[in-house]
Coordinates of C-alpha atoms in Angstrom, one line a residue:
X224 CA -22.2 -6.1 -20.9
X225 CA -23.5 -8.0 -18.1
X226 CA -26.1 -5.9 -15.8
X227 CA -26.8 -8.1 -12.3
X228 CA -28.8 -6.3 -9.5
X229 CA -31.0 -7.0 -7.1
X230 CA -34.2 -6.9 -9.4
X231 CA -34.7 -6.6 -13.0
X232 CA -35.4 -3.0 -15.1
X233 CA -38.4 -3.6 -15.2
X234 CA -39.2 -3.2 -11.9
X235 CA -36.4 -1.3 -10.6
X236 CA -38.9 1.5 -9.0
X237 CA -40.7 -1.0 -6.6
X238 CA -36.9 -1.7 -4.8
X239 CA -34.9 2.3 -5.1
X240 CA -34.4 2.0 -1.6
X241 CA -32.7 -1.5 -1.5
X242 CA -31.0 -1.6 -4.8
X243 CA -30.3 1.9 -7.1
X244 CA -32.6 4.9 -8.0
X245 CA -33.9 4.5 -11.4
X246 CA -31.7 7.1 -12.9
X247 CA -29.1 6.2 -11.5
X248 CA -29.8 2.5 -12.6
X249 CA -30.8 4.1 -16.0
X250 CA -27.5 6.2 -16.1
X251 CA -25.4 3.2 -16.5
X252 CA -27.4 0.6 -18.5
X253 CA -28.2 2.7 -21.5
X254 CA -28.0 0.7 -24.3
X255 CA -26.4 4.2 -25.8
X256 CA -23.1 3.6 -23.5
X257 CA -22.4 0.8 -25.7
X258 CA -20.2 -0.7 -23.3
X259 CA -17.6 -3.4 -23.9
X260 CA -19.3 -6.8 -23.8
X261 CA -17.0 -8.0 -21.3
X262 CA -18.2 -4.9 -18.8
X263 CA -20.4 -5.8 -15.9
X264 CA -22.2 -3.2 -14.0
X265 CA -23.9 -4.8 -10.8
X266 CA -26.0 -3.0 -8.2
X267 CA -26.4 -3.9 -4.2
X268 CA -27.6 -6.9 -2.5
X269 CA -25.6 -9.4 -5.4
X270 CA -22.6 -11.3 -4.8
X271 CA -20.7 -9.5 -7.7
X272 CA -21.6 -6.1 -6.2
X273 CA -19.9 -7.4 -2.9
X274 CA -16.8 -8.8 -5.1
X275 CA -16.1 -5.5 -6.8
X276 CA -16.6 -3.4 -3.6
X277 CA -15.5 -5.3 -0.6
X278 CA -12.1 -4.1 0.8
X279 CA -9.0 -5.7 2.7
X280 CA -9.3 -3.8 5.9
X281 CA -13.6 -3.6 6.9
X282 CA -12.9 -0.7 9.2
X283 CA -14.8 2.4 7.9
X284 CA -15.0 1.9 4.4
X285 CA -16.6 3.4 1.3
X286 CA -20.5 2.7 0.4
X287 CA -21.6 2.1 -3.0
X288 CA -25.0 2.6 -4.9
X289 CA -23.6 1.2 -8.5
X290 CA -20.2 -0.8 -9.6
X291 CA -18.6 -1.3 -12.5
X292 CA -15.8 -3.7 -13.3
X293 CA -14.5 -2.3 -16.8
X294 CA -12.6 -4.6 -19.5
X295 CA -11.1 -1.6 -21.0
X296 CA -9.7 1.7 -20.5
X297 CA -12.7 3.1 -22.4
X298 CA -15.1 1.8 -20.4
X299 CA -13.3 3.2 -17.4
X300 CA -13.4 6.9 -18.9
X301 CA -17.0 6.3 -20.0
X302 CA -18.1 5.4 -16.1
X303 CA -16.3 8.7 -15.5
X304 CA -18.0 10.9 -17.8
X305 CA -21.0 9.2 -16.6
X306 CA -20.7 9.8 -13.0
X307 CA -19.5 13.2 -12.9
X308 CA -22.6 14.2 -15.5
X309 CA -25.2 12.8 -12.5
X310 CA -22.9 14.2 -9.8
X311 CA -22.0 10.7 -8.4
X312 CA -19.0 10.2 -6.2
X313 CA -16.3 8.0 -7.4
X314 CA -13.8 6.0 -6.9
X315 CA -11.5 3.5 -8.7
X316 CA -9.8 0.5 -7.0
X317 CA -7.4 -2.4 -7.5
X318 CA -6.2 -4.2 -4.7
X319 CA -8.4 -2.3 -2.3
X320 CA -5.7 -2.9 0.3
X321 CA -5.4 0.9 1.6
X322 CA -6.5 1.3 4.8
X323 CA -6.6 5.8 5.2
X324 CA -10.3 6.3 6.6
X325 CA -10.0 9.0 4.3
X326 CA -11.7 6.5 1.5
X327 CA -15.1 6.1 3.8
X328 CA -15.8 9.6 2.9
X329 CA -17.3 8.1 -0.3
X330 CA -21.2 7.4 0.5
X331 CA -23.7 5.7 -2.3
X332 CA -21.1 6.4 -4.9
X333 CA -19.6 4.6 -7.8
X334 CA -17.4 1.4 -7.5
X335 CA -14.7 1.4 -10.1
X336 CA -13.0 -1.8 -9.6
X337 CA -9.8 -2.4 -12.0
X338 CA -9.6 -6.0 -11.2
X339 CA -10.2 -6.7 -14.9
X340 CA -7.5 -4.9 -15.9
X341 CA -5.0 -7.2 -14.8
X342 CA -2.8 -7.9 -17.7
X343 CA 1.0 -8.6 -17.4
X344 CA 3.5 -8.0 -20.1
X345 CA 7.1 -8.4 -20.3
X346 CA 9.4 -7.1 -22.9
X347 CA 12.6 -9.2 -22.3
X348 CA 14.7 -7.1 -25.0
X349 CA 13.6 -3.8 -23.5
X350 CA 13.5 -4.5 -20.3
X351 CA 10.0 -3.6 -19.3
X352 CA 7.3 -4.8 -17.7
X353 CA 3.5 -3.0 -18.6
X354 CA 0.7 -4.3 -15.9
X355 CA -3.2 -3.4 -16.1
X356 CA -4.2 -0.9 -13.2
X357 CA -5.8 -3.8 -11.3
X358 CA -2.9 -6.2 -11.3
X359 CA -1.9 -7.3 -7.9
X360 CA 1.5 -7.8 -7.0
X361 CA 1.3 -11.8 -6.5
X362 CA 0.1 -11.4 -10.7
X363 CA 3.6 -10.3 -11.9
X364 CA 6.6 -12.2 -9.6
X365 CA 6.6 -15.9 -12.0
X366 CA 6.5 -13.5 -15.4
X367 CA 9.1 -11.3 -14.2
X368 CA 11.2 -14.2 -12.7
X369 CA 10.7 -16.6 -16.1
X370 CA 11.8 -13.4 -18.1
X371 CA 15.1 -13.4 -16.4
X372 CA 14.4 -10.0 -14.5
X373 CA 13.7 -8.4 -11.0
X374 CA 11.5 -5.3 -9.9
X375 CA 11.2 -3.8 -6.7
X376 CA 7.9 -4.3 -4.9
X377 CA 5.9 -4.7 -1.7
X378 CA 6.0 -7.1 0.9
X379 CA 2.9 -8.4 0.5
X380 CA 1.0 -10.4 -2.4
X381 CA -2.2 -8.7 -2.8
X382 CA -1.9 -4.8 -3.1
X383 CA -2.9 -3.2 -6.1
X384 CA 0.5 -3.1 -7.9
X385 CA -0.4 0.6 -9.3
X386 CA -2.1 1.9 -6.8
X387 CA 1.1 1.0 -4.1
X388 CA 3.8 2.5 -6.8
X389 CA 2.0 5.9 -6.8
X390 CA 2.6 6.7 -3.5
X391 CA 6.0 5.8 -3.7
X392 CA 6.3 2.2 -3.7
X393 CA 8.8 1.2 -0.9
X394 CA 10.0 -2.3 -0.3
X395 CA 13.0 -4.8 0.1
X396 CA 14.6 -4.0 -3.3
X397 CA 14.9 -0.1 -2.7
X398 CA 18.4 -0.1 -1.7
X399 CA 19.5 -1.1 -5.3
X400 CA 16.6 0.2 -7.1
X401 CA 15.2 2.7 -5.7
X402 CA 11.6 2.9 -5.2
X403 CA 8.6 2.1 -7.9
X404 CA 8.2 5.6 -9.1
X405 CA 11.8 5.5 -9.4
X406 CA 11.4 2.5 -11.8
X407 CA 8.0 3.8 -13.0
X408 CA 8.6 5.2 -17.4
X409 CA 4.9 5.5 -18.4
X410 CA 1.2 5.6 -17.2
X411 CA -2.2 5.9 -19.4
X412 CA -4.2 7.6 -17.1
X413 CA -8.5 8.8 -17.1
X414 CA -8.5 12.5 -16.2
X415 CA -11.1 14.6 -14.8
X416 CA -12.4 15.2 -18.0
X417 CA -12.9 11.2 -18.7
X418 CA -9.9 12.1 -21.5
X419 CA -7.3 9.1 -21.6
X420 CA -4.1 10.4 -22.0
X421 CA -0.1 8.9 -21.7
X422 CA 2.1 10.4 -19.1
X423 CA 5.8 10.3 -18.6
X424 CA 9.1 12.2 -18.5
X425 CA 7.9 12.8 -21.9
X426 CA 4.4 13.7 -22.1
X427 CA 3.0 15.5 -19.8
X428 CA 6.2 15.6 -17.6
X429 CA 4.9 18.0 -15.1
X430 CA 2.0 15.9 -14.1
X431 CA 3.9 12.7 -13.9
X432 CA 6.0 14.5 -11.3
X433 CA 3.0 14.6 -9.5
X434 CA 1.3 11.1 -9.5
X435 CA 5.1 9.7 -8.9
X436 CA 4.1 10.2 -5.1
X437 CA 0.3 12.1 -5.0
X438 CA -1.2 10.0 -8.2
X439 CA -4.3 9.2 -6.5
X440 CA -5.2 12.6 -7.1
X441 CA -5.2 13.4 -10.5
X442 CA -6.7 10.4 -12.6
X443 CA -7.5 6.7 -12.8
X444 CA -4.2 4.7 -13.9
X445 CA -5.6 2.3 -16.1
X446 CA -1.9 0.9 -17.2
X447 CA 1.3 1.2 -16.0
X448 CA 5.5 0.3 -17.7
X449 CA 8.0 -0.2 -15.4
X450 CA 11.6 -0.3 -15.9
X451 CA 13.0 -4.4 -15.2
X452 CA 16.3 -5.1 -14.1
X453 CA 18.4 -8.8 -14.5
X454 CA 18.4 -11.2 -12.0
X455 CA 20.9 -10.7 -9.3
X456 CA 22.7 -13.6 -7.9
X457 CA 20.8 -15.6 -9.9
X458 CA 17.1 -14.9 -9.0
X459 CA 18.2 -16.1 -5.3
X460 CA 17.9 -13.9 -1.7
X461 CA 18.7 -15.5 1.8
X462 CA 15.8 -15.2 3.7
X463 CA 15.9 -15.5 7.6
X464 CA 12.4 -16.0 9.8
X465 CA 13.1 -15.4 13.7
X466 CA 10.7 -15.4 16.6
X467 CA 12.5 -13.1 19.3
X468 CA 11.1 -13.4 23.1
X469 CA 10.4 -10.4 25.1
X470 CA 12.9 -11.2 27.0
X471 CA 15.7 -10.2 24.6
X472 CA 13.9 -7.5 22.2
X473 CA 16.6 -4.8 24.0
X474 CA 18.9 -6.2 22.6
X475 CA 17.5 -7.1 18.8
X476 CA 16.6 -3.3 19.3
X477 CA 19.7 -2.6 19.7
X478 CA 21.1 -4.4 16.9
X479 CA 18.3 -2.7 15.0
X480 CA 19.9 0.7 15.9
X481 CA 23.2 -0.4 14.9
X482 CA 22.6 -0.4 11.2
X483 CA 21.8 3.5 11.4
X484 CA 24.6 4.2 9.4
X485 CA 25.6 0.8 7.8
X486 CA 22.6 -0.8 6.3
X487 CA 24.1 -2.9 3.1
X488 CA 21.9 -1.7 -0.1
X489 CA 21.2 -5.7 -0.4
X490 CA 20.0 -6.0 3.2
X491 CA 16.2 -5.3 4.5
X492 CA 14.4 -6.2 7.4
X493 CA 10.5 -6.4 9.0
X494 CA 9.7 -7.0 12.5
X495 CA 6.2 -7.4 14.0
X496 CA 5.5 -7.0 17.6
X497 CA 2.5 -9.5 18.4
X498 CA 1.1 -11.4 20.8
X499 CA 1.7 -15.0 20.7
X500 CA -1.4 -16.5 22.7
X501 CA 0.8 -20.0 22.9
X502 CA 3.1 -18.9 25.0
X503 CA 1.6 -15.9 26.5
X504 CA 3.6 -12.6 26.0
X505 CA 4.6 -10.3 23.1
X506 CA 7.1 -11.0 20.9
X507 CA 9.1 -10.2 17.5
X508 CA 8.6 -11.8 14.5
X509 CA 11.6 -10.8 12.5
X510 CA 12.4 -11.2 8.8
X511 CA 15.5 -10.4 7.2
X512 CA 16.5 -10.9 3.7
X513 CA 19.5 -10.4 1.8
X514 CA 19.8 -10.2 -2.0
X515 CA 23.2 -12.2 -2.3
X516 CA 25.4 -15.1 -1.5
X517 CA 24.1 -17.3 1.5
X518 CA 27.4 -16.7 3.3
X519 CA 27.3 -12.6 2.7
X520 CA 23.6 -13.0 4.3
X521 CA 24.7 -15.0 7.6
X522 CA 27.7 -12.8 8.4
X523 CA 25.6 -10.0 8.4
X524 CA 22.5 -11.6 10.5
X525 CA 25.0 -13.7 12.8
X526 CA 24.4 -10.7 15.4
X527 CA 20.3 -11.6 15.5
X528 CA 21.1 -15.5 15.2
X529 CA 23.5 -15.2 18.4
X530 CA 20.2 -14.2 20.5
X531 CA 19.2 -17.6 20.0
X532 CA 15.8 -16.8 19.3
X533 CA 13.2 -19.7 19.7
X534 CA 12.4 -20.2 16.2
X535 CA 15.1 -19.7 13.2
X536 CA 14.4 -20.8 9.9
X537 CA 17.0 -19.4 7.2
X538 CA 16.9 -20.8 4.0
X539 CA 18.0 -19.7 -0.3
X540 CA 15.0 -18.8 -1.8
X541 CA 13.7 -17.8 -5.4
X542 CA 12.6 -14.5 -6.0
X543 CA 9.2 -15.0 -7.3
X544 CA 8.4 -17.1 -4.0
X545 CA 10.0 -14.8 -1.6
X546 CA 6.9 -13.0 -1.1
X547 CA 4.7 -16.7 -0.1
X548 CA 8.1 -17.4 2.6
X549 CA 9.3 -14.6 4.5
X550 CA 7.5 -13.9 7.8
X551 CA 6.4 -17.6 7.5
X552 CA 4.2 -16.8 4.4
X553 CA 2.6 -13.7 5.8
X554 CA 2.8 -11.7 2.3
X555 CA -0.2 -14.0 1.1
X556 CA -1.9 -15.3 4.5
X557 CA -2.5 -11.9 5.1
X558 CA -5.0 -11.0 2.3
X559 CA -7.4 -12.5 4.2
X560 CA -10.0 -9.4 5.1
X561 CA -9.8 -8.0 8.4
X562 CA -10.5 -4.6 10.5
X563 CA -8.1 -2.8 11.7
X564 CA -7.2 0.7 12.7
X565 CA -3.9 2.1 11.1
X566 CA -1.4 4.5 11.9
X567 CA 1.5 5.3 9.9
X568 CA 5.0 7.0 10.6
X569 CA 8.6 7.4 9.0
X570 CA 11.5 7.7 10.9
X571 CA 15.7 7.9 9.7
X572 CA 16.7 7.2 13.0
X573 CA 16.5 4.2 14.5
X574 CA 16.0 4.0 18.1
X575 CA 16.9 1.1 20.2
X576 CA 14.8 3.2 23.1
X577 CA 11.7 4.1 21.2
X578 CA 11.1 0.4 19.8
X579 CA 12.0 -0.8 23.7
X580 CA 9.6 1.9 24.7
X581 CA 6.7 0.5 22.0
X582 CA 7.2 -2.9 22.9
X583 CA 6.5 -2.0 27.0
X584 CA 3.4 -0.2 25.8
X585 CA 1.8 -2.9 23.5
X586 CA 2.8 -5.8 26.4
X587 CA 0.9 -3.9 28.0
X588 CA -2.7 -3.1 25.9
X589 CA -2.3 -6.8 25.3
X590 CA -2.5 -7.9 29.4
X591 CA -5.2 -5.5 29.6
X592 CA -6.9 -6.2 26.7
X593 CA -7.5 -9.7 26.2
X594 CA -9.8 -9.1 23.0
X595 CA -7.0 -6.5 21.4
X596 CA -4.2 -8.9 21.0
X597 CA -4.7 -9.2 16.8
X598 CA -3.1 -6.0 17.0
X599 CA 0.6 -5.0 15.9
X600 CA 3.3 -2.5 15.2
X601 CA 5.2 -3.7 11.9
X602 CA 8.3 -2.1 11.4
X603 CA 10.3 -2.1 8.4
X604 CA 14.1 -1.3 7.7
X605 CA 14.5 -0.8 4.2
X606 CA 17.9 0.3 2.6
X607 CA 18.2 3.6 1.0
X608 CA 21.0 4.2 -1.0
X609 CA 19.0 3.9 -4.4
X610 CA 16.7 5.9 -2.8
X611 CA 18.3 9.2 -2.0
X612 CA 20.5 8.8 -5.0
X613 CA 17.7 9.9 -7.1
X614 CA 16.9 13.9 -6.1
X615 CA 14.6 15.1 -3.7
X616 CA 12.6 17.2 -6.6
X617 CA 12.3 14.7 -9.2
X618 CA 9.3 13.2 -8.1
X619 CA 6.3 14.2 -5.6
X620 CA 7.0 11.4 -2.5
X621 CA 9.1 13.9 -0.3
X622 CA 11.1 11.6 2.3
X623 CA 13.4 9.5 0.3
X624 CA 15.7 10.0 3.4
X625 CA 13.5 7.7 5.4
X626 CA 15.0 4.2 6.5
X627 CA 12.5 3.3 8.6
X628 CA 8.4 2.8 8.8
X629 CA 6.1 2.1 11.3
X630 CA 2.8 0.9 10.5
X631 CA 1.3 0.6 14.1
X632 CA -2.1 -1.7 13.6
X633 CA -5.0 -1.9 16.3
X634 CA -8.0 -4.7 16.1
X635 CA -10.9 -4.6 19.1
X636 CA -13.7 -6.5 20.0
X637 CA -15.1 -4.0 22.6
X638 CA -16.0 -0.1 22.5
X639 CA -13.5 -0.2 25.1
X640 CA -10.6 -2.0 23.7
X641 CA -11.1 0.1 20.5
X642 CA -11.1 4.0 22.3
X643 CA -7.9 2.1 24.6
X644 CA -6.2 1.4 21.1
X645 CA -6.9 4.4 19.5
X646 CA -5.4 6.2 22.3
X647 CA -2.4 4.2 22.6
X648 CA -2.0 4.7 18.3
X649 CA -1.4 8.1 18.9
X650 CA 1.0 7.6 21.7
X651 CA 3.0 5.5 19.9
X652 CA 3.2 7.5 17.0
X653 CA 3.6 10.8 18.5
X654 CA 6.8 8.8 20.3
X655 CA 8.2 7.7 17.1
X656 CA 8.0 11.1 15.7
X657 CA 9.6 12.8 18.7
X658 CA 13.1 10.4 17.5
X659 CA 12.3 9.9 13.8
X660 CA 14.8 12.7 13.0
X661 CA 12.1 14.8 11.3
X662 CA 11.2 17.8 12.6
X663 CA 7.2 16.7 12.9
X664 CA 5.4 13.9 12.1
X665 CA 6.3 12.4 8.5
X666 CA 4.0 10.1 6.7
X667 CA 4.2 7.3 3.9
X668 CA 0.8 8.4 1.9
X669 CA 0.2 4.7 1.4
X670 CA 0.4 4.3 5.5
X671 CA -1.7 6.9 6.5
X672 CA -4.5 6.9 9.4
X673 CA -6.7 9.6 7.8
X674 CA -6.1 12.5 10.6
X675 CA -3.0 13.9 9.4
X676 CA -2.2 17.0 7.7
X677 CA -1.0 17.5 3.8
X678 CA 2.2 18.6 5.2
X679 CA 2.9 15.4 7.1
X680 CA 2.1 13.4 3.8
X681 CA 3.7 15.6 1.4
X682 CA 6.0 17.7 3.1
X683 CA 7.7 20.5 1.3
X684 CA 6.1 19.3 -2.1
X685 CA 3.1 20.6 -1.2
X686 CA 2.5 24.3 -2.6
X687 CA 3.9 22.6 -6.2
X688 CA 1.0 19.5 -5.7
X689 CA -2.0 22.0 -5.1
X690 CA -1.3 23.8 -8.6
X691 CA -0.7 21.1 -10.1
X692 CA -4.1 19.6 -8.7
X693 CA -6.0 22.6 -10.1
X694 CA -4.9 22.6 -13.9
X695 CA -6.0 19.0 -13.8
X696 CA -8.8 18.1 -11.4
X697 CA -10.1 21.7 -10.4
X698 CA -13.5 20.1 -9.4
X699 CA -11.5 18.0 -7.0
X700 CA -13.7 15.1 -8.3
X701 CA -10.3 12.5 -7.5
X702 CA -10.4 13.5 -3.7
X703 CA -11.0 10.7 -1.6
X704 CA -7.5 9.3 -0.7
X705 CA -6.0 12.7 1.2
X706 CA -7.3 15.6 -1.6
X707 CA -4.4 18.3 -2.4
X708 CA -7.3 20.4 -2.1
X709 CA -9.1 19.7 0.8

C-alpha cells in the first residue's frame, strides 16, 4: 500500500485542517487493513489525491477528505466497511464523466476511484467480454475488434464503461443490439454491507433487475460480462461528418423528422448545435453512421448530402476507431475537463418545429452572450428496434420507447451569462417535453440535471425500485447519484 498526503503520520495533527483529521487519517492506514500492496490511499493537497478525485465536468462537484484507488475488489469492500463504521460519505467512480449535480451533495467524503480496476477480457469461444468497474470505453474497442466481435457502446471514449451501462447504456449500436443492460449477463457487486456478491438473471435476479437501469444505487460494480456479438460487415460502418449552416437547419430538421417512423436498425445519428466563431453564427454539426455497405449508407444520407452543407467528409471506417472519427474526433477531444451545466430529456417524436424552435433560441443566447458560446444542445437519434424488442419490465430503465435525446449543455463566463443559460435550459427542455410524446418530462438517468423528480428518471418502475432499495441499502448509504429513497 502506498499512503501519500500532504504531511507524514507523524505529524498529521499539526495540518487536520489542510489535509485529514487524525482518525480519519488513522482509519485508513491501519497497518490492521492489510491492504493490497498495490492500494494507494492519498489525502488532499497531493497530485494523486487530484488524479483520483478530479471529474470531467468541474461544475459543482463532490469534495473529498480521503481517496482510495483500490487494486482489488477486496480492497474496495474493505474502504466500505471502513467508511460506513466512521460515518464517512462515499462514493465510487470510474470515468467520472456524469455530470447530475446530484454527485456535489458528497462533502469531505471518501474518493473511491475504480481506475485501477481496468482489466479487459475477451472470451472469443463464449462470446464475452468481462471489464474491471473502472474501464473506460476507449480501454475495450482494439480487444473487442482483434477478437472478431462488436458491442454496443457510447459515443464517446472516456466514460466509465460500467458506470454508463447501468443506466441503460444507449448508443449507435442499439437498433441491433439493444442497449448495454440488454447485453449486460453478470456483475460482482460491494453491497451496503461491504459483502461482495455475483448478480445476474441467476443470482440474485431481483436485484439485477434493478441495477440494469438504477445500479448506482445498490452497490459498487467492481466487474462486469457482457454479452459480444461477430463483426458485421466486416468490422466496417460508413461514417458521415457534415457542418450544416443556419441557413438550412429547417430543412435538415425536417429530414430529421422524416425518419419518425423509418429509422433503419443500422442507422444512427448526432447533431450539435454550436457556435462556430469562424464564421460567426450557429450551426449543426451532424454525424451519421451506418453499420453496412458504403452504398446502403449513401442512399440513406443522399437527402442530408443534397443540402450541400459546407463541410462533408464521408468515409469506411473500422469499428474500433469509429469512436476517434465521427464528429471530427469529438468522442476523445472531448475528455478534456470542462464546466458545464446539463440538462437532459427523451423524446419519441421527432419534431422538425421544436429543433427549429431550439436552434432560434440558442442563435440567440449566443449574439447576446458573447462569453456563452461553448455551449450546446447535442441531439442524438438512435434506432430502436433492439430496444423495444426486449420488454418494458425486464429491466429497471423505463423508456425503451425513446428515439431521441437531448442533452442541452450551457458554459458561462459571467454570473450573468450563467443565470441567462440556466433559464434558457429549462425553456428548452420544458419545449422538448411539451412534443416528446411523453406525457411529462422523461429522463435518461445518465443525462440528468439534478432537479428532476424520481418519476421523470424512473417512470413507472419506481414503486418496484424503492423496495428493492430497502432490502439492500436501507441506510441509503449509495445515495448520491438520484437516491430511490430520497
Amino acid at each position: 500500500m502506498r499512503v501519500l498526503s500532504a504531511a507524514l503520520g507523524a505529524v498529521i495533527n499539526s495540518i487536520a485542517v489542510t489535509a485529514a483529521p487524525a482518525d480519519l487519517y488513522s482509519a485508513f492506514t491501519n497497518p490492521n487493513n492489510h491492504w493490497d500492496a498495490q492500494t494507494t490511499i492519498d489525502f488532499p493537497n497531493s497530485t494523486a489525491f487530484e488524479n483520483a478525485t478530479e471529474r470531467w465536468n468541474l461544475y459543482m462537484v463532490p469534495t473529498y477528505s480521503v481517496a482510495i484507488t483500490p487494486a482489488t475488489e477486496t480492497d474496495v469492500a474493505k474502504a466500505v466497511t471502513i467508511a460506513r463504521s466512521i460515518n464517512l460519505p462515499f462514493l465510487a467512480t470510474g470515468g467520472r464523466h456524469a455530470t447530475s449535480l446530484t454527485l456535489a451533495e458528497v462533502v469531505d467524503g471518501l474518493a473511491i476511484d475504480l481506475s485501477n480496476l481496468n482489466s479487459v477480457s475477451v472470451d472469443a469461444e463464449a462470446s464475452t467480454l468481462v471489464v474491471g468497474g473502472g474501464t473506460i470505453y476507449g480501454d475495450i474497442f482494439d480487444a473487442v475488434y482483434n477478437a472478431g466481435f462488436e458491442i454496443p457502446t457510447g459515443s464517446c471514449a472516456c466514460p466509465g464503461m460500467v458506470g454508463a451501462s447501468i443506466g441503460a447504456g444507449v448508443g449507435r449500436y442499439q437498433g441491433i443490439y439493444g442497449l448495454m443492460i440488454d447485453n449486460l449477463l453478470a456483475v460482482r457487486l460491494v453491497t451496503a454491507e461491504g459483502e461482495v456478491i455475483s448478480v445476474s438473471e441467476n443470482d440474485q435476479p431481483d436485484l439485477f433487475w434493478g441495477i440494469r437501469g438504477a445500479g448506482a444505487n445498490f452497490g459498487i460494480i467492481t466487474s462486469a460480462t457482457y454479452q459480444l456479438h461477430p463483426l458485421s460487415n466486416n468490422g466496417q460502418v460508413l461514417n458521415a461528418d457534415l457542418i450544416i449552416p443556419a441557413s438550412m437547419n429547417g430543412s435538415y430538421f425536417d429530414i430529421i423528422q422524416s425518419f419518425q417512423e423509418n429509422m433503419t436498425a443500422k442507422l444512427a445519428t448526432i447533431s450539435i448545435m454550436e457556435y462556430n466563431d469562424t464564421v460567426g453564427e450557429t450551426q449543426i454539426l451532424s454525424n451519421w453512421v451506418y453499420i453496412g455497405p458504403e452504398d446502403e449508407g449513401r442512399a440513406l444520407i443522399a437527402p442530408v448530402l443534397e443540402l450541400n452543407p459546407t463541410l462533408v467528409n464521408v468515409s469506411m471506417v473500422q469499428t474500433n476507431r469509429l469512436i476517434d472519427t465521427a464528429l471530427n474526433g469529438l468522442g476523445r477531444s472531448i475528455c478534456v475537463s470542462t464546466r458545464i451545466d446539463g440538462w437532459g430529456v427523451n423524446y419519441r417524436n421527432l419534431s422538425s418545429s421544436t429543433f427549429q424552435t431550439a436552434f432560434q433560441k440558442m442563435s440567440d443566447f449566443f449574439a447576446d452572450h458573447p462569453d456563452g458560446r461553448g455551449s450546446s444542445i447535442e441531439m442524438e437519434v438512435f434506432p430502436n428496434q433492439a430496444v423495444t424488442a426486449v420488454a418494458d419490465d425486464a429491466t429497471a430503465y423505463p423508456w425503451r420507447d425513446t428515439r431521441g435525446y437531448a442533452l442541452i449543455s450551457f458554459a458561462w463566463n459571467s454570473t450573468e451569462t450563467q443565470q441567462a443559460g440556466q433559464s434558457l435550459a429549462r425553456e428548452l427542455r420544458a419545449d422538448y417535453a411539451a412534443t416528446s410524446g411523453y406525457d411529462g418530462l422523461a429522463v435518461y438517468v445518465s443525462y440528468t440535471q439534478g432537479d428532476e423528480t424520481l418519476t421523470e428518471i424512473f417512470g413507472d418502475n419506481l414503486p418496484r425500485l424503492i423496495q428493492l432499495k430497502k432490502e439492500w441499502d436501507p441506510d441509503n448509504v449509495f445515495r448520491f447519484f438520484h437516491s430511490l429513497l430520497a
